[in-house]
Tab-separated table of C-alpha atoms in Angstrom:
chain	number	residue	atom	x	y	z
A	254	MET	CA	-41.991	-66.266	-33.524
A	255	GLY	CA	-38.511	-64.908	-34.179
A	256	GLY	CA	-38.705	-62.924	-30.949
A	257	LEU	CA	-39.562	-66.058	-29.007
A	258	LYS	CA	-36.650	-67.928	-30.511
A	259	ASP	CA	-34.359	-65.092	-29.451
A	260	ARG	CA	-35.418	-65.210	-25.810
A	261	TYR	CA	-32.372	-65.763	-23.632
A	262	ILE	CA	-31.981	-67.136	-20.135
A	263	ARG	CA	-31.300	-64.582	-17.398
A	264	PHE	CA	-27.690	-64.444	-16.277
A	265	ASP	CA	-28.489	-65.229	-12.634
A	266	TRP	CA	-30.061	-68.544	-13.676
A	267	ALA	CA	-27.297	-69.300	-16.171
A	268	ILE	CA	-24.473	-68.623	-13.747
A	269	LYS	CA	-26.088	-70.842	-11.155
A	270	ARG	CA	-26.820	-73.847	-13.349
A	271	LEU	CA	-25.145	-73.650	-16.761
A	272	LEU	CA	-21.921	-71.669	-16.636
A	273	ARG	CA	-20.307	-74.022	-14.123
A	274	GLN	CA	-20.031	-76.600	-16.884
A	275	LYS	CA	-16.688	-76.612	-18.658
A	276	ALA	CA	-18.414	-76.639	-22.049
A	277	ASN	CA	-19.854	-73.223	-21.200
A	278	PHE	CA	-16.726	-71.621	-19.773
A	279	ASP	CA	-16.419	-69.513	-22.953
A	280	VAL	CA	-19.517	-67.497	-21.967
A	281	LEU	CA	-18.212	-66.894	-18.439
A	282	GLU	CA	-14.702	-66.131	-19.706
A	283	GLY	CA	-16.120	-63.551	-22.113
A	284	PHE	CA	-18.086	-61.898	-19.307
A	285	LEU	CA	-15.020	-61.749	-17.045
A	286	THR	CA	-12.738	-60.540	-19.838
A	287	VAL	CA	-15.026	-57.575	-20.490
A	288	PHE	CA	-15.553	-56.567	-16.864
A	289	ILE	CA	-12.005	-57.142	-15.605
A	290	GLY	CA	-10.442	-55.605	-18.702
A	291	GLU	CA	-8.003	-58.365	-19.592
A	292	GLU	CA	-8.308	-61.798	-21.144
A	293	VAL	CA	-9.463	-64.345	-18.567
A	294	LYS	CA	-9.146	-68.112	-18.841
A	295	ILE	CA	-11.009	-70.178	-16.255
A	296	VAL	CA	-9.083	-73.167	-14.946
A	297	GLU	CA	-11.698	-74.465	-12.523
A	298	ILE	CA	-14.869	-73.637	-10.658
A	299	LEU	CA	-14.292	-73.729	-6.903
A	300	GLU	CA	-16.784	-74.747	-4.260
A	301	SER	CA	-18.336	-71.952	-2.215
A	302	GLU	CA	-21.259	-71.507	0.155
A	303	GLY	CA	-23.207	-69.745	-2.564
A	304	ASN	CA	-23.044	-72.740	-4.892
A	305	GLN	CA	-25.967	-74.337	-3.068
A	306	GLN	CA	-29.258	-74.521	-4.972
A	307	THR	CA	-31.888	-74.397	-2.238
A	308	GLN	CA	-35.297	-72.754	-2.520
A	309	ASP	CA	-34.409	-69.963	-0.082
A	310	ASP	CA	-31.207	-69.239	-1.964
A	311	LYS	CA	-32.970	-68.181	-5.161
A	312	PHE	CA	-33.776	-64.699	-3.832
A	313	ASN	CA	-30.709	-63.769	-1.935
A	314	ARG	CA	-27.504	-64.690	-3.683
A	315	VAL	CA	-26.346	-66.452	-6.754
A	316	ASP	CA	-22.606	-66.649	-7.000
A	317	ILE	CA	-19.755	-68.458	-8.625
A	318	LYS	CA	-16.191	-68.813	-7.446
A	319	ALA	CA	-13.492	-69.524	-10.028
A	320	ARG	CA	-9.738	-69.658	-10.408
A	321	ASN	CA	-8.148	-68.229	-13.541
A	322	SER	CA	-4.929	-69.216	-15.292
A	323	LYS	CA	-2.945	-66.725	-13.155
A	324	GLY	CA	-4.128	-68.411	-9.957
A	325	GLU	CA	-6.327	-65.438	-9.055
A	326	ILE	CA	-9.717	-65.960	-7.419
A	327	ILE	CA	-12.819	-64.473	-9.022
A	328	LEU	CA	-16.109	-64.144	-7.169
A	329	VAL	CA	-19.242	-63.302	-9.151
A	330	GLU	CA	-22.509	-62.615	-7.372
A	331	VAL	CA	-25.953	-61.649	-8.624
A	332	GLN	CA	-28.104	-59.867	-6.054
A	333	ASN	CA	-31.777	-59.526	-6.952
A	334	THR	CA	-33.070	-57.802	-3.819
A	335	SER	CA	-31.694	-55.203	-1.442
A	336	GLU	CA	-29.739	-56.325	1.566
A	337	LEU	CA	-28.575	-54.423	4.604
A	338	TYR	CA	-24.787	-54.381	5.045
A	339	TYR	CA	-24.227	-55.652	1.508
A	340	LEU	CA	-20.745	-54.124	1.191
A	341	GLU	CA	-19.756	-55.599	4.535
A	342	ARG	CA	-20.838	-59.015	3.288
A	343	ILE	CA	-18.804	-58.878	0.087
A	344	LEU	CA	-15.810	-57.670	2.110
A	345	TYR	CA	-16.215	-60.728	4.335
A	346	GLY	CA	-16.548	-62.979	1.293
A	347	VAL	CA	-13.318	-61.663	-0.210
A	348	ALA	CA	-11.444	-62.010	3.086
A	349	LYS	CA	-12.672	-65.573	3.413
A	350	ALA	CA	-11.596	-66.404	-0.138
A	351	ILE	CA	-8.093	-65.115	0.589
A	352	THR	CA	-7.686	-67.124	3.773
A	353	GLU	CA	-9.191	-70.283	2.276
A	354	HIS	CA	-6.508	-70.422	-0.395
A	355	ILE	CA	-3.389	-69.988	1.694
A	356	HIS	CA	-2.214	-72.829	3.889
A	357	LEU	CA	-0.383	-72.940	7.192
A	358	GLY	CA	3.337	-72.706	6.477
A	359	ASP	CA	2.914	-70.892	3.162
A	360	THR	CA	4.665	-67.565	2.693
A	361	TYR	CA	2.596	-64.466	2.063
A	362	LYS	CA	3.815	-64.647	-1.516
A	363	GLU	CA	1.085	-67.269	-1.990
A	364	VAL	CA	-1.689	-64.753	-1.293
A	365	LYS	CA	-3.647	-64.374	-4.523
A	366	LYS	CA	-5.477	-61.356	-5.856
A	367	VAL	CA	-9.253	-61.611	-5.598
A	368	TYR	CA	-11.788	-59.994	-7.917
A	369	SER	CA	-15.294	-59.490	-6.562
A	370	ILE	CA	-17.950	-58.734	-9.199
A	371	SER	CA	-21.436	-57.876	-7.946
A	372	ILE	CA	-24.325	-57.652	-10.399
A	373	LEU	CA	-26.932	-55.631	-8.541
A	374	TYR	CA	-30.632	-55.346	-9.362
A	375	PHE	CA	-31.364	-53.028	-6.441
A	376	ASP	CA	-30.456	-49.464	-5.532
A	377	ILE	CA	-27.357	-49.735	-3.371
A	378	GLY	CA	-26.957	-45.972	-2.953
A	379	LYS	CA	-26.404	-42.674	-4.725
A	380	GLY	CA	-24.237	-42.434	-7.824
A	381	ALA	CA	-24.537	-41.324	-11.438
A	382	ASP	CA	-22.787	-44.287	-13.059
A	383	TYR	CA	-23.883	-47.880	-13.631
A	384	LEU	CA	-20.398	-49.297	-13.044
A	385	TYR	CA	-18.131	-48.669	-10.060
A	386	VAL	CA	-14.679	-50.121	-9.388
A	387	GLY	CA	-12.922	-50.115	-6.024
A	388	GLN	CA	-9.146	-50.630	-5.774
A	389	ASN	CA	-6.522	-50.059	-3.112
A	390	LYS	CA	-4.062	-47.248	-3.693
A	391	PHE	CA	-1.566	-45.696	-1.304
A	392	ILE	CA	-1.458	-41.938	-1.874
A	393	GLY	CA	1.230	-39.653	-0.469
A	394	VAL	CA	-0.289	-37.328	2.115
A	395	HIS	CA	2.040	-34.461	1.170
A	396	THR	CA	3.124	-35.395	-2.378
A	397	ASN	CA	-0.131	-36.906	-3.710
A	398	ASP	CA	1.884	-39.545	-5.597
A	399	GLN	CA	1.001	-43.238	-5.693
A	400	LEU	CA	3.254	-45.689	-3.883
A	401	VAL	CA	4.779	-48.456	-6.019
A	402	ILE	CA	5.958	-51.631	-4.274
A	403	THR	CA	9.233	-53.433	-4.979
A	404	ALA	CA	8.711	-57.198	-5.089
A	405	LYS	CA	10.725	-60.239	-6.134
A	406	GLU	CA	9.476	-62.521	-8.884
A	407	LYS	CA	11.466	-65.358	-10.456
A	408	GLY	CA	14.654	-64.048	-8.884
A	409	ALA	CA	14.241	-60.518	-10.236
A	410	LEU	CA	13.087	-57.337	-8.572
A	411	VAL	CA	9.942	-55.886	-10.109
A	412	GLN	CA	7.755	-52.865	-9.470
A	413	LYS	CA	4.142	-53.574	-8.566
A	414	SER	CA	1.161	-51.398	-7.851
A	415	PRO	CA	-0.742	-52.250	-4.648
A	416	ALA	CA	-3.796	-52.622	-6.915
A	417	GLU	CA	-2.126	-55.716	-8.392
A	418	ILE	CA	-2.102	-57.307	-4.932
A	419	PHE	CA	-5.175	-56.056	-3.099
A	420	PRO	CA	-8.708	-57.189	-3.953
A	421	GLU	CA	-10.656	-55.382	-6.654
A	422	TYR	CA	-14.382	-54.773	-6.280
A	423	ILE	CA	-16.663	-54.229	-9.267
A	424	LEU	CA	-20.269	-53.138	-8.692
A	425	VAL	CA	-22.622	-53.294	-11.689
A	426	ARG	CA	-25.787	-51.275	-11.023
A	427	VAL	CA	-27.869	-52.887	-13.746
A	428	ASN	CA	-31.009	-50.772	-13.313
A	429	GLU	CA	-29.028	-47.541	-13.808
A	430	PHE	CA	-27.984	-48.518	-17.348
A	431	ASP	CA	-29.976	-46.518	-19.918
A	432	LYS	CA	-27.660	-46.231	-22.910
A	433	VAL	CA	-27.723	-47.635	-26.425
A	434	ALA	CA	-25.274	-50.525	-26.247
A	435	VAL	CA	-22.231	-49.922	-28.452
A	436	THR	CA	-19.170	-51.225	-26.601
A	437	PRO	CA	-18.733	-54.836	-25.403
A	438	LEU	CA	-19.226	-53.640	-21.807
A	439	GLU	CA	-22.480	-51.895	-22.716
A	440	GLU	CA	-23.711	-54.944	-24.640
A	441	TRP	CA	-23.117	-57.163	-21.616
A	442	VAL	CA	-24.926	-54.762	-19.248
A	443	ALA	CA	-27.813	-54.501	-21.738
A	444	TYR	CA	-28.112	-58.289	-21.681
A	445	LEU	CA	-27.978	-58.307	-17.865
A	446	LYS	CA	-30.795	-55.745	-17.771
A	447	SER	CA	-33.118	-56.840	-20.567
A	448	GLY	CA	-31.955	-60.264	-21.724
A	449	VAL	CA	-31.316	-58.884	-25.222
A	450	ILE	CA	-28.271	-59.974	-27.236
A	451	LYS	CA	-27.643	-58.346	-30.612
A	452	GLU	CA	-27.463	-60.773	-33.514
A	453	ASN	CA	-24.253	-59.194	-34.805
A	454	THR	CA	-22.554	-58.899	-31.423
A	455	THR	CA	-18.792	-59.241	-31.270
A	456	ALA	CA	-18.576	-58.844	-27.493
A	457	PRO	CA	-16.527	-61.647	-25.900
A	458	GLY	CA	-18.848	-64.385	-24.649
A	459	LEU	CA	-22.106	-62.986	-26.029
A	460	GLN	CA	-22.004	-64.762	-29.387
A	461	GLU	CA	-21.499	-67.994	-27.445
A	462	ALA	CA	-24.339	-66.985	-25.110
A	463	ARG	CA	-26.666	-66.600	-28.120
A	464	LYS	CA	-26.117	-70.274	-28.876
A	465	LYS	CA	-26.022	-71.731	-25.383
A	466	LEU	CA	-28.455	-69.649	-23.325
A	467	GLN	CA	-31.576	-69.882	-25.472
A	468	TYR	CA	-34.771	-70.268	-23.486
A	469	TYR	CA	-36.273	-72.774	-25.903
A	470	SER	CA	-33.195	-74.980	-25.822
A	471	MET	CA	-34.168	-76.026	-22.288
A	472	THR	CA	-36.362	-79.020	-21.594
A	473	ASP	CA	-39.981	-78.491	-20.515
A	474	ALA	CA	-39.003	-79.252	-16.924
A	475	GLU	CA	-36.091	-76.800	-17.032
A	476	ARG	CA	-38.303	-74.072	-18.530
A	477	TYR	CA	-40.902	-74.637	-15.828
A	478	ALA	CA	-38.257	-74.326	-13.089
A	479	TYR	CA	-36.849	-71.213	-14.777
A	480	ASP	CA	-40.270	-69.552	-15.068
A	481	GLU	CA	-40.968	-70.332	-11.411
A	482	HIS	CA	-37.662	-68.699	-10.530
A	483	LEU	CA	-38.647	-65.508	-12.406
A	484	ASN	CA	-42.055	-65.478	-10.716
A	485	ALA	CA	-40.445	-65.914	-7.311
A	486	VAL	CA	-38.030	-63.033	-7.915
A	487	MET	CA	-40.854	-60.728	-9.054
A	488	ILE	CA	-43.018	-61.642	-6.052
A	489	GLN	CA	-40.107	-61.119	-3.696
A	490	ASN	CA	-39.359	-57.687	-5.157
A	491	ASP	CA	-43.031	-56.746	-4.917
A	492	VAL	CA	-43.272	-57.882	-1.301
A	493	LEU	CA	-40.173	-55.955	-0.289
A	494	GLY	CA	-41.239	-52.901	-2.264
A	495	ASN	CA	-44.654	-52.821	-0.612
A	496	ALA	CA	-43.110	-53.411	2.792
A	497	ARG	CA	-40.747	-50.476	2.329
A	498	GLU	CA	-43.544	-48.174	1.159
A	499	GLU	CA	-45.669	-49.098	4.163
A	500	GLY	CA	-42.651	-48.625	6.395
A	501	LEU	CA	-41.922	-45.168	5.000
A	502	THR	CA	-45.495	-43.971	5.450
A	503	GLN	CA	-45.821	-45.396	8.930
A	504	GLY	CA	-42.352	-44.225	9.870
A	505	ARG	CA	-43.196	-40.594	9.180
A	506	ALA	CA	-46.235	-40.876	11.428
A	507	GLU	CA	-45.078	-43.015	14.317
A	508	GLY	CA	-41.331	-43.251	14.174
A	509	ARG	CA	-38.718	-45.561	12.752
A	510	ALA	CA	-39.075	-48.286	15.373
A	511	GLU	CA	-42.776	-48.788	14.704
A	512	ALA	CA	-42.178	-48.631	10.953
A	513	LYS	CA	-39.633	-51.418	11.154
A	514	LYS	CA	-42.110	-53.573	13.051
A	515	ASP	CA	-44.700	-52.993	10.344
A	516	ILE	CA	-42.189	-53.912	7.650
A	517	VAL	CA	-41.431	-57.161	9.464
A	518	LYS	CA	-45.122	-57.935	9.884
A	519	SER	CA	-45.709	-57.305	6.188
A	520	MET	CA	-42.830	-59.572	5.240
A	521	LEU	CA	-44.124	-62.373	7.460
A	522	SER	CA	-47.700	-62.018	6.243
A	523	ASN	CA	-46.484	-62.262	2.655
A	524	GLY	CA	-44.754	-65.560	3.240
A	525	LEU	CA	-41.178	-64.691	4.164
A	526	SER	CA	-39.574	-66.831	6.832
A	527	VAL	CA	-38.477	-65.444	10.190
A	528	GLU	CA	-34.850	-65.763	9.096
A	529	GLN	CA	-35.463	-63.843	5.841
A	530	ALA	CA	-37.397	-61.085	7.646
A	531	ALA	CA	-34.531	-60.751	10.122
A	532	LYS	CA	-32.004	-60.513	7.305
A	533	TYR	CA	-33.845	-57.801	5.366
A	534	SER	CA	-34.900	-55.741	8.416
A	535	GLY	CA	-31.604	-55.838	10.293
A	536	LEU	CA	-33.308	-57.265	13.387
A	537	THR	CA	-32.294	-60.445	15.160
A	538	VAL	CA	-34.306	-63.626	14.794
A	539	GLU	CA	-35.396	-63.238	18.427
A	540	GLU	CA	-36.679	-59.692	17.768
A	541	VAL	CA	-38.647	-60.861	14.739
A	542	GLU	CA	-40.113	-63.713	16.787
A	543	SER	CA	-41.294	-61.199	19.397
A	544	ILE	CA	-43.055	-59.152	16.702
A	545	LYS	CA	-44.963	-62.204	15.442
């Protein structure tokens, strides 16, 4: 029974429904502190398109948008299934966050740094690591040195790296993690992958998570909704996996165009909507309608 008591809620569910509450900020702050690499204090949770809790939303994106004590914007997104043009979408999301938080008449000094953290449960591409960080640097073409910017803060001139200004992207490839968790970062990724939190953990936020994210602390209704969410994610992954396999086999025989049609047909026959099939296949809604 001890194992049942130690069952913890998946992070995608928690971030959608529990970690928005101020009483649970300590879990989210611990997560951000570990992944960003500096202490983070959340001031408020901001509204974003991804905050909606519709049925269709449960597969595609689960995100949170927060402002820290430095005024910086932090976007966290959990992606359960593969998506075409995923990097383009997070780029758009970051650009939108920047423009949403500067007003007409403000100086560019008011532009705030944005962190984009993506927790990915699908194979986004080739790479040996489970954690990738993207930052802007200006490198001398002939000297190979990094440019440092002179800026004015509180009446004084200071030196700043472009990385302190430009957005920072963090991609966590959860399924690629296969280590014994030792560091706080590894403990967090282990929890993201398997739901396991060590009893003696000292990782920021995880001790709090042990208390606040217990499966059996939810009501019967909440547990039912949570279990349905897990079932839906597993079914969705199975549907997409089968569709891709069928598409690969058919594609080798009859060409990519026919394979894509078969993938769409498989998606539709397994209950996906026209809009979802269009999103995952890269076709337009009109093209999917013509395949039906």
